[in-house]
Amino acid sequence: MTTAHRLFVAAALAGLIGGCGDERWVEAEVTIPPGVGSVCVTARGSGAVAYSERYEAGEPGGSVVFIEGDEVSGHVILEATHRRGGRSVARARVDAPFGTGGLPVALSPGSCVAFEPPPGAELATIAGAEALVALDEDGDGIDTLVVDVGDDSQDLGGTPRGVPTLVGGADLDGDCLPELWGMSAGEARAEGRTIAIDGDALTFGDAGTGPRLFVAGPSGVSAVTHDAVRRSLSGAPSRTIVAGDLNGDGIDEVVAGGDSGIEVFFGGEGGPVIAPGATPRGWTATALALGDVDGDGDLDLAVASDAGLGLARNRGDGFLEAASVPSLAPVAVRVGDVNGDCIEDVVALGGDGAASQWIAGGVDGLGAMIALGDDVIDATFAALEDGRPQLVLLRSDGRVEAYAP
């Protein structure tokens, strides 16, 4: 055989196994989440991707059978990535050995398995680095780290990327591979693509009408298609914007904030619609981040503002209620699982010269704080080496550091 895989739906599985003889295979049971978006299933050995297939969200799940061949031998690394609105929202990964009796494995994006965080390491030093993003550009399950160096960007190996003012990775063309996106001079820019926008902050999502760029700026909040068709959502001046599924229906909500308040737009078949009263009254925002910090399965909202750190916990229906937090004054916030306990934590970035903290999430909300230093200017969560997520810090002297708790 010259290929490392064959694709069979569950109904064809029995006939396949009966005719395999001494062939060795792995059977993967794939769960496809409801809602919008897609699931990208990939298979690889220790190198390049040998198989990649995209399934629309809402399709029934089933079995995929991978047969050992020249490209993949001994074992196969399987990964299912749930993408919604161009970005990755959940992953499932397993390293499975081939066997003559088959080996059923489960690929269910979003089902967290507790893990031991990888060891810490200094990854590179990039002079003049100002910001940091992570994206899996080649579908191998390992993220590439890219830093913003003023008018350009580069990866940790020093290769220029030609995308300034980094935003992150988004797979807007549906090929299961995210492109690196930034924004500059009224444009959202990827390598080889530009989309006209009107604003200073950008995120990606699908609020029910397909992948969109959601833009925040002095003139308000808008949704922009790949063809630069713009729809205004609100005229309230905004400085920061995020997207995520707050009410569990598989469709994104959009949250935007600024000096005049924080607004939530609930997604649906007609696109996002403002939801009055969905956030605590009187809150403002300079930076926002979404994540499940109390482990109940719903996304909560971390807020940085001139008033300090805020946390709004999700009631379960997408409405957010104020929770107690430590007294901090971050310039930015990130949310992700630092310690591998399947409950996301808050990273409060103080910026150069001010303390940054990792604040542990828990069933009762935010808990213990651990100092990260007074020189952290950016942070992201990335899958490095064996695919386990890890907090990565960018320090003011240009050091990029994989953090270990």
PDB file of C-alpha atoms in Angstrom, residues 166-374:
ATOM      1  CA  LEU A 166      -0.842  40.471  14.649  1.00  0.00           C
ATOM      2  CA  VAL A 167      -4.359  39.283  15.435  1.00  0.00           C
ATOM      3  CA  GLY A 168      -3.995  35.476  15.238  1.00  0.00           C
ATOM      4  CA  GLY A 169      -4.813  32.530  13.030  1.00  0.00           C
ATOM      5  CA  ALA A 170      -8.093  31.997  11.183  1.00  0.00           C
ATOM      6  CA  ASP A 171      -9.128  29.414   8.585  1.00  0.00           C
ATOM      7  CA  LEU A 172     -11.504  31.550   6.538  1.00  0.00           C
ATOM      8  CA  ASP A 173     -11.111  29.545   3.330  1.00  0.00           C
ATOM      9  CA  GLY A 174     -12.181  26.251   4.955  1.00  0.00           C
ATOM     10  CA  ASP A 175      -9.118  24.182   4.044  1.00  0.00           C
ATOM     11  CA  CYS A 176      -8.478  23.119   7.666  1.00  0.00           C
ATOM     12  CA  LEU A 177      -5.312  25.239   7.774  1.00  0.00           C
ATOM     13  CA  PRO A 178      -5.414  28.664   9.481  1.00  0.00           C
ATOM     14  CA  GLU A 179      -3.810  31.696   7.912  1.00  0.00           C
ATOM     15  CA  LEU A 180      -1.880  34.291   9.906  1.00  0.00           C
ATOM     16  CA  TRP A 181      -3.924  37.491  10.212  1.00  0.00           C
ATOM     17  CA  GLY A 182      -3.044  41.026  11.259  1.00  0.00           C
ATOM     18  CA  MET A 183      -4.467  44.491  10.725  1.00  0.00           C
ATOM     19  CA  SER A 184      -3.021  47.722   9.416  1.00  0.00           C
ATOM     20  CA  ALA A 185      -4.236  50.993   7.861  1.00  0.00           C
ATOM     21  CA  GLY A 186      -7.903  50.079   7.662  1.00  0.00           C
ATOM     22  CA  GLU A 187      -7.297  46.544   6.459  1.00  0.00           C
ATOM     23  CA  ALA A 188      -7.339  43.050   7.888  1.00  0.00           C
ATOM     24  CA  ARG A 189      -4.383  41.322   6.294  1.00  0.00           C
ATOM     25  CA  ALA A 190      -3.283  37.743   5.790  1.00  0.00           C
ATOM     26  CA  GLU A 191      -0.516  36.505   3.543  1.00  0.00           C
ATOM     27  CA  GLY A 192      -1.878  37.302   0.083  1.00  0.00           C
ATOM     28  CA  ARG A 193      -5.270  38.630   1.262  1.00  0.00           C
ATOM     29  CA  THR A 194      -6.683  41.967   2.432  1.00  0.00           C
ATOM     30  CA  ILE A 195     -10.173  42.901   3.641  1.00  0.00           C
ATOM     31  CA  ALA A 196     -11.211  46.502   4.244  1.00  0.00           C
ATOM     32  CA  ILE A 197     -12.315  47.199   7.835  1.00  0.00           C
ATOM     33  CA  ASP A 198     -13.154  50.220   9.966  1.00  0.00           C
ATOM     34  CA  GLY A 199     -11.806  49.729  13.472  1.00  0.00           C
ATOM     35  CA  ASP A 200      -8.919  49.041  15.800  1.00  0.00           C
ATOM     36  CA  ALA A 201      -9.710  45.549  17.155  1.00  0.00           C
ATOM     37  CA  LEU A 202     -10.622  42.377  15.319  1.00  0.00           C
ATOM     38  CA  THR A 203     -11.821  38.845  15.992  1.00  0.00           C
ATOM     39  CA  PHE A 204     -13.277  35.973  13.981  1.00  0.00           C
ATOM     40  CA  GLY A 205     -16.488  34.031  14.516  1.00  0.00           C
ATOM     41  CA  ASP A 206     -19.704  32.601  13.128  1.00  0.00           C
ATOM     42  CA  ALA A 207     -22.786  34.123  14.704  1.00  0.00           C
ATOM     43  CA  GLY A 208     -25.141  32.130  12.497  1.00  0.00           C
ATOM     44  CA  THR A 209     -24.608  33.497   8.997  1.00  0.00           C
ATOM     45  CA  GLY A 210     -21.186  32.088   8.176  1.00  0.00           C
ATOM     46  CA  PRO A 211     -17.629  33.084   9.065  1.00  0.00           C
ATOM     47  CA  ARG A 212     -17.190  36.798   9.657  1.00  0.00           C
ATOM     48  CA  LEU A 213     -14.639  39.296  10.825  1.00  0.00           C
ATOM     49  CA  PHE A 214     -16.044  41.206  13.795  1.00  0.00           C
ATOM     50  CA  VAL A 215     -14.535  44.646  14.127  1.00  0.00           C
ATOM     51  CA  ALA A 216     -14.560  47.165  16.989  1.00  0.00           C
ATOM     52  CA  GLY A 217     -13.541  50.800  16.761  1.00  0.00           C
ATOM     53  CA  PRO A 218     -14.534  54.422  17.441  1.00  0.00           C
ATOM     54  CA  SER A 219     -17.447  54.174  15.016  1.00  0.00           C
ATOM     55  CA  GLY A 220     -18.881  51.069  16.699  1.00  0.00           C
ATOM     56  CA  VAL A 221     -19.064  47.333  16.092  1.00  0.00           C
ATOM     57  CA  SER A 222     -19.520  45.708  12.695  1.00  0.00           C
ATOM     58  CA  ALA A 223     -19.524  42.317  10.982  1.00  0.00           C
ATOM     59  CA  VAL A 224     -17.514  42.055   7.767  1.00  0.00           C
ATOM     60  CA  THR A 225     -17.685  39.247   5.186  1.00  0.00           C
ATOM     61  CA  HIS A 226     -14.748  37.842   3.224  1.00  0.00           C
ATOM     62  CA  ASP A 227     -15.838  40.134   0.375  1.00  0.00           C
ATOM     63  CA  ALA A 228     -15.665  43.210   2.660  1.00  0.00           C
ATOM     64  CA  VAL A 229     -19.452  43.590   2.905  1.00  0.00           C
ATOM     65  CA  ARG A 230     -20.012  45.443   6.172  1.00  0.00           C
ATOM     66  CA  ARG A 231     -23.005  45.294   8.509  1.00  0.00           C
ATOM     67  CA  SER A 232     -23.136  47.602  11.520  1.00  0.00           C
ATOM     68  CA  LEU A 233     -24.110  45.959  14.815  1.00  0.00           C
ATOM     69  CA  SER A 234     -23.818  48.947  17.140  1.00  0.00           C
ATOM     70  CA  GLY A 235     -22.662  52.538  17.087  1.00  0.00           C
ATOM     71  CA  ALA A 236     -21.146  52.416  20.569  1.00  0.00           C
ATOM     72  CA  PRO A 237     -17.394  53.150  20.439  1.00  0.00           C
ATOM     73  CA  SER A 238     -15.471  49.991  21.339  1.00  0.00           C
ATOM     74  CA  ARG A 239     -11.835  49.118  21.971  1.00  0.00           C
ATOM     75  CA  THR A 240     -11.848  45.319  22.236  1.00  0.00           C
ATOM     76  CA  ILE A 241     -13.885  42.425  20.850  1.00  0.00           C
ATOM     77  CA  VAL A 242     -14.124  38.629  21.280  1.00  0.00           C
ATOM     78  CA  ALA A 243     -16.386  35.854  19.996  1.00  0.00           C
ATOM     79  CA  GLY A 244     -17.474  32.551  21.517  1.00  0.00           C
ATOM     80  CA  ASP A 245     -20.477  30.333  22.156  1.00  0.00           C
ATOM     81  CA  LEU A 246     -21.939  31.659  25.416  1.00  0.00           C
ATOM     82  CA  ASN A 247     -25.254  29.768  25.468  1.00  0.00           C
ATOM     83  CA  GLY A 248     -24.175  26.354  24.177  1.00  0.00           C
ATOM     84  CA  ASP A 249     -26.127  26.323  20.910  1.00  0.00           C
ATOM     85  CA  GLY A 250     -23.032  25.892  18.729  1.00  0.00           C
ATOM     86  CA  ILE A 251     -23.265  29.453  17.369  1.00  0.00           C
ATOM     87  CA  ASP A 252     -21.009  32.314  18.418  1.00  0.00           C
ATOM     88  CA  GLU A 253     -21.943  35.323  20.451  1.00  0.00           C
ATOM     89  CA  VAL A 254     -19.953  38.529  20.032  1.00  0.00           C
ATOM     90  CA  VAL A 255     -18.805  40.601  23.011  1.00  0.00           C
ATOM     91  CA  ALA A 256     -17.408  44.113  22.515  1.00  0.00           C
ATOM     92  CA  GLY A 257     -16.303  46.656  25.089  1.00  0.00           C
ATOM     93  CA  GLY A 258     -14.986  50.158  25.493  1.00  0.00           C
ATOM     94  CA  ASP A 259     -15.205  53.213  27.703  1.00  0.00           C
ATOM     95  CA  SER A 260     -18.985  53.383  27.258  1.00  0.00           C
ATOM     96  CA  GLY A 261     -19.697  49.815  28.338  1.00  0.00           C
ATOM     97  CA  ILE A 262     -19.725  46.160  27.271  1.00  0.00           C
ATOM     98  CA  GLU A 263     -22.241  44.810  24.766  1.00  0.00           C
ATOM     99  CA  VAL A 264     -23.201  41.204  23.963  1.00  0.00           C
ATOM    100  CA  PHE A 265     -24.669  40.217  20.602  1.00  0.00           C
ATOM    101  CA  PHE A 266     -26.394  36.824  20.582  1.00  0.00           C
ATOM    102  CA  GLY A 267     -25.911  34.740  17.451  1.00  0.00           C
ATOM    103  CA  GLY A 268     -28.740  33.132  15.502  1.00  0.00           C
ATOM    104  CA  GLU A 269     -30.011  32.313  12.038  1.00  0.00           C
ATOM    105  CA  GLY A 270     -30.319  35.996  11.180  1.00  0.00           C
ATOM    106  CA  GLY A 271     -26.926  36.936  12.573  1.00  0.00           C
ATOM    107  CA  PRO A 272     -25.971  38.635  15.845  1.00  0.00           C
ATOM    108  CA  VAL A 273     -28.549  40.703  17.745  1.00  0.00           C
ATOM    109  CA  ILE A 274     -27.775  42.852  20.777  1.00  0.00           C
ATOM    110  CA  ALA A 275     -28.810  41.404  24.155  1.00  0.00           C
ATOM    111  CA  PRO A 276     -29.502  44.207  26.647  1.00  0.00           C
ATOM    112  CA  GLY A 277     -28.571  43.396  30.240  1.00  0.00           C
ATOM    113  CA  ALA A 278     -26.297  40.466  29.367  1.00  0.00           C
ATOM    114  CA  THR A 279     -23.290  41.968  31.206  1.00  0.00           C
ATOM    115  CA  PRO A 280     -22.892  43.653  34.595  1.00  0.00           C
ATOM    116  CA  ARG A 281     -24.175  47.218  34.585  1.00  0.00           C
ATOM    117  CA  GLY A 282     -21.591  49.979  34.474  1.00  0.00           C
ATOM    118  CA  TRP A 283     -18.641  47.841  33.403  1.00  0.00           C
ATOM    119  CA  THR A 284     -16.156  49.171  30.844  1.00  0.00           C
ATOM    120  CA  ALA A 285     -13.326  47.370  29.075  1.00  0.00           C
ATOM    121  CA  THR A 286      -9.896  47.866  27.552  1.00  0.00           C
ATOM    122  CA  ALA A 287      -9.402  44.121  26.928  1.00  0.00           C
ATOM    123  CA  LEU A 288     -11.605  41.003  26.991  1.00  0.00           C
ATOM    124  CA  ALA A 289     -11.073  37.234  27.001  1.00  0.00           C
ATOM    125  CA  LEU A 290     -13.480  34.285  27.076  1.00  0.00           C
ATOM    126  CA  GLY A 291     -12.925  30.946  28.819  1.00  0.00           C
ATOM    127  CA  ASP A 292     -14.486  28.465  31.232  1.00  0.00           C
ATOM    128  CA  VAL A 293     -12.812  29.494  34.492  1.00  0.00           C
ATOM    129  CA  ASP A 294     -15.244  27.682  36.808  1.00  0.00           C
ATOM    130  CA  GLY A 295     -15.344  24.345  34.976  1.00  0.00           C
ATOM    131  CA  ASP A 296     -19.104  24.243  34.401  1.00  0.00           C
ATOM    132  CA  GLY A 297     -18.869  24.037  30.609  1.00  0.00           C
ATOM    133  CA  ASP A 298     -19.919  27.619  29.877  1.00  0.00           C
ATOM    134  CA  LEU A 299     -17.665  30.446  28.716  1.00  0.00           C
ATOM    135  CA  ASP A 300     -17.050  33.197  31.263  1.00  0.00           C
ATOM    136  CA  LEU A 301     -15.750  36.706  30.545  1.00  0.00           C
ATOM    137  CA  ALA A 302     -12.495  38.127  31.901  1.00  0.00           C
ATOM    138  CA  VAL A 303     -12.208  41.911  31.660  1.00  0.00           C
ATOM    139  CA  ALA A 304      -9.372  44.400  31.949  1.00  0.00           C
ATOM    140  CA  SER A 305     -10.417  48.003  32.428  1.00  0.00           C
ATOM    141  CA  ASP A 306      -9.330  51.249  34.036  1.00  0.00           C
ATOM    142  CA  ALA A 307     -11.195  50.008  37.131  1.00  0.00           C
ATOM    143  CA  GLY A 308      -9.051  46.856  37.303  1.00  0.00           C
ATOM    144  CA  LEU A 309      -9.658  43.161  36.710  1.00  0.00           C
ATOM    145  CA  GLY A 310     -13.217  41.907  36.334  1.00  0.00           C
ATOM    146  CA  LEU A 311     -14.788  38.477  35.933  1.00  0.00           C
ATOM    147  CA  ALA A 312     -18.357  37.881  34.761  1.00  0.00           C
ATOM    148  CA  ARG A 313     -19.468  34.274  35.209  1.00  0.00           C
ATOM    149  CA  ASN A 314     -21.929  32.736  32.794  1.00  0.00           C
ATOM    150  CA  ARG A 315     -25.346  31.751  34.197  1.00  0.00           C
ATOM    151  CA  GLY A 316     -25.513  29.065  31.521  1.00  0.00           C
ATOM    152  CA  ASP A 317     -27.776  30.982  29.162  1.00  0.00           C
ATOM    153  CA  GLY A 318     -25.184  33.494  27.953  1.00  0.00           C
ATOM    154  CA  PHE A 319     -26.000  36.171  30.518  1.00  0.00           C
ATOM    155  CA  LEU A 320     -22.975  37.195  32.592  1.00  0.00           C
ATOM    156  CA  GLU A 321     -22.909  38.085  36.281  1.00  0.00           C
ATOM    157  CA  ALA A 322     -20.166  39.807  38.263  1.00  0.00           C
ATOM    158  CA  ALA A 323     -17.923  37.589  40.420  1.00  0.00           C
ATOM    159  CA  SER A 324     -15.322  38.473  43.023  1.00  0.00           C
ATOM    160  CA  VAL A 325     -11.738  38.881  41.811  1.00  0.00           C
ATOM    161  CA  PRO A 326      -8.353  39.859  43.254  1.00  0.00           C
ATOM    162  CA  SER A 327      -7.456  43.539  43.209  1.00  0.00           C
ATOM    163  CA  LEU A 328      -5.332  43.866  40.070  1.00  0.00           C
ATOM    164  CA  ALA A 329      -4.909  46.404  37.278  1.00  0.00           C
ATOM    165  CA  PRO A 330      -3.989  44.454  34.129  1.00  0.00           C
ATOM    166  CA  VAL A 331      -3.550  45.967  30.694  1.00  0.00           C
ATOM    167  CA  ALA A 332      -4.680  42.734  29.030  1.00  0.00           C
ATOM    168  CA  VAL A 333      -6.104  39.317  29.918  1.00  0.00           C
ATOM    169  CA  ARG A 334      -5.706  35.823  28.485  1.00  0.00           C
ATOM    170  CA  VAL A 335      -7.670  32.689  29.428  1.00  0.00           C
ATOM    171  CA  GLY A 336      -6.488  29.085  29.097  1.00  0.00           C
ATOM    172  CA  ASP A 337      -5.620  25.957  31.053  1.00  0.00           C
ATOM    173  CA  VAL A 338      -2.185  26.580  32.580  1.00  0.00           C
ATOM    174  CA  ASN A 339      -1.909  23.553  34.860  1.00  0.00           C
ATOM    175  CA  GLY A 340      -3.757  20.828  32.928  1.00  0.00           C
ATOM    176  CA  ASP A 341      -6.701  20.367  35.323  1.00  0.00           C
ATOM    177  CA  CYS A 342      -9.331  21.027  32.587  1.00  0.00           C
ATOM    178  CA  ILE A 343     -10.433  24.265  34.260  1.00  0.00           C
ATOM    179  CA  GLU A 344      -9.232  27.391  32.515  1.00  0.00           C
ATOM    180  CA  ASP A 345      -7.222  30.040  34.315  1.00  0.00           C
ATOM    181  CA  VAL A 346      -6.844  33.792  33.892  1.00  0.00           C
ATOM    182  CA  VAL A 347      -3.526  35.366  32.992  1.00  0.00           C
ATOM    183  CA  ALA A 348      -3.576  39.049  33.942  1.00  0.00           C
ATOM    184  CA  LEU A 349      -0.875  40.932  32.036  1.00  0.00           C
ATOM    185  CA  GLY A 350       0.541  43.961  33.799  1.00  0.00           C
ATOM    186  CA  GLY A 351       2.830  44.996  30.948  1.00  0.00           C
ATOM    187  CA  ASP A 352       6.452  46.033  31.158  1.00  0.00           C
ATOM    188  CA  GLY A 353       7.313  47.215  34.666  1.00  0.00           C
ATOM    189  CA  ALA A 354       4.110  45.939  36.294  1.00  0.00           C
ATOM    190  CA  ALA A 355       3.350  42.561  37.829  1.00  0.00           C
ATOM    191  CA  SER A 356       1.659  39.881  35.751  1.00  0.00           C
ATOM    192  CA  GLN A 357      -0.219  37.060  37.466  1.00  0.00           C
ATOM    193  CA  TRP A 358      -1.563  33.614  36.716  1.00  0.00           C
ATOM    194  CA  ILE A 359      -4.844  33.251  38.620  1.00  0.00           C
ATOM    195  CA  ALA A 360      -6.104  29.695  38.979  1.00  0.00           C
ATOM    196  CA  GLY A 361      -9.661  28.935  37.942  1.00  0.00           C
ATOM    197  CA  GLY A 362     -11.891  26.666  40.018  1.00  0.00           C
ATOM    198  CA  VAL A 363     -15.470  25.632  40.708  1.00  0.00           C
ATOM    199  CA  ASP A 364     -15.871  28.651  42.994  1.00  0.00           C
ATOM    200  CA  GLY A 365     -14.250  31.061  40.538  1.00  0.00           C
ATOM    201  CA  LEU A 366     -10.763  32.529  40.640  1.00  0.00           C
ATOM    202  CA  GLY A 367      -8.407  31.261  43.322  1.00  0.00           C
ATOM    203  CA  ALA A 368      -4.691  31.403  44.067  1.00  0.00           C
ATOM    204  CA  MET A 369      -2.375  33.807  42.243  1.00  0.00           C
ATOM    205  CA  ILE A 370       1.113  32.978  41.017  1.00  0.00           C
ATOM    206  CA  ALA A 371       3.476  35.750  39.953  1.00  0.00           C
ATOM    207  CA  LEU A 372       4.811  35.640  36.393  1.00  0.00           C
ATOM    208  CA  GLY A 373       7.153  38.607  36.739  1.00  0.00           C
ATOM    209  CA  ASP A 374       7.054  42.327  35.975  1.00  0.00           C
TER     210      ASP A 374
END
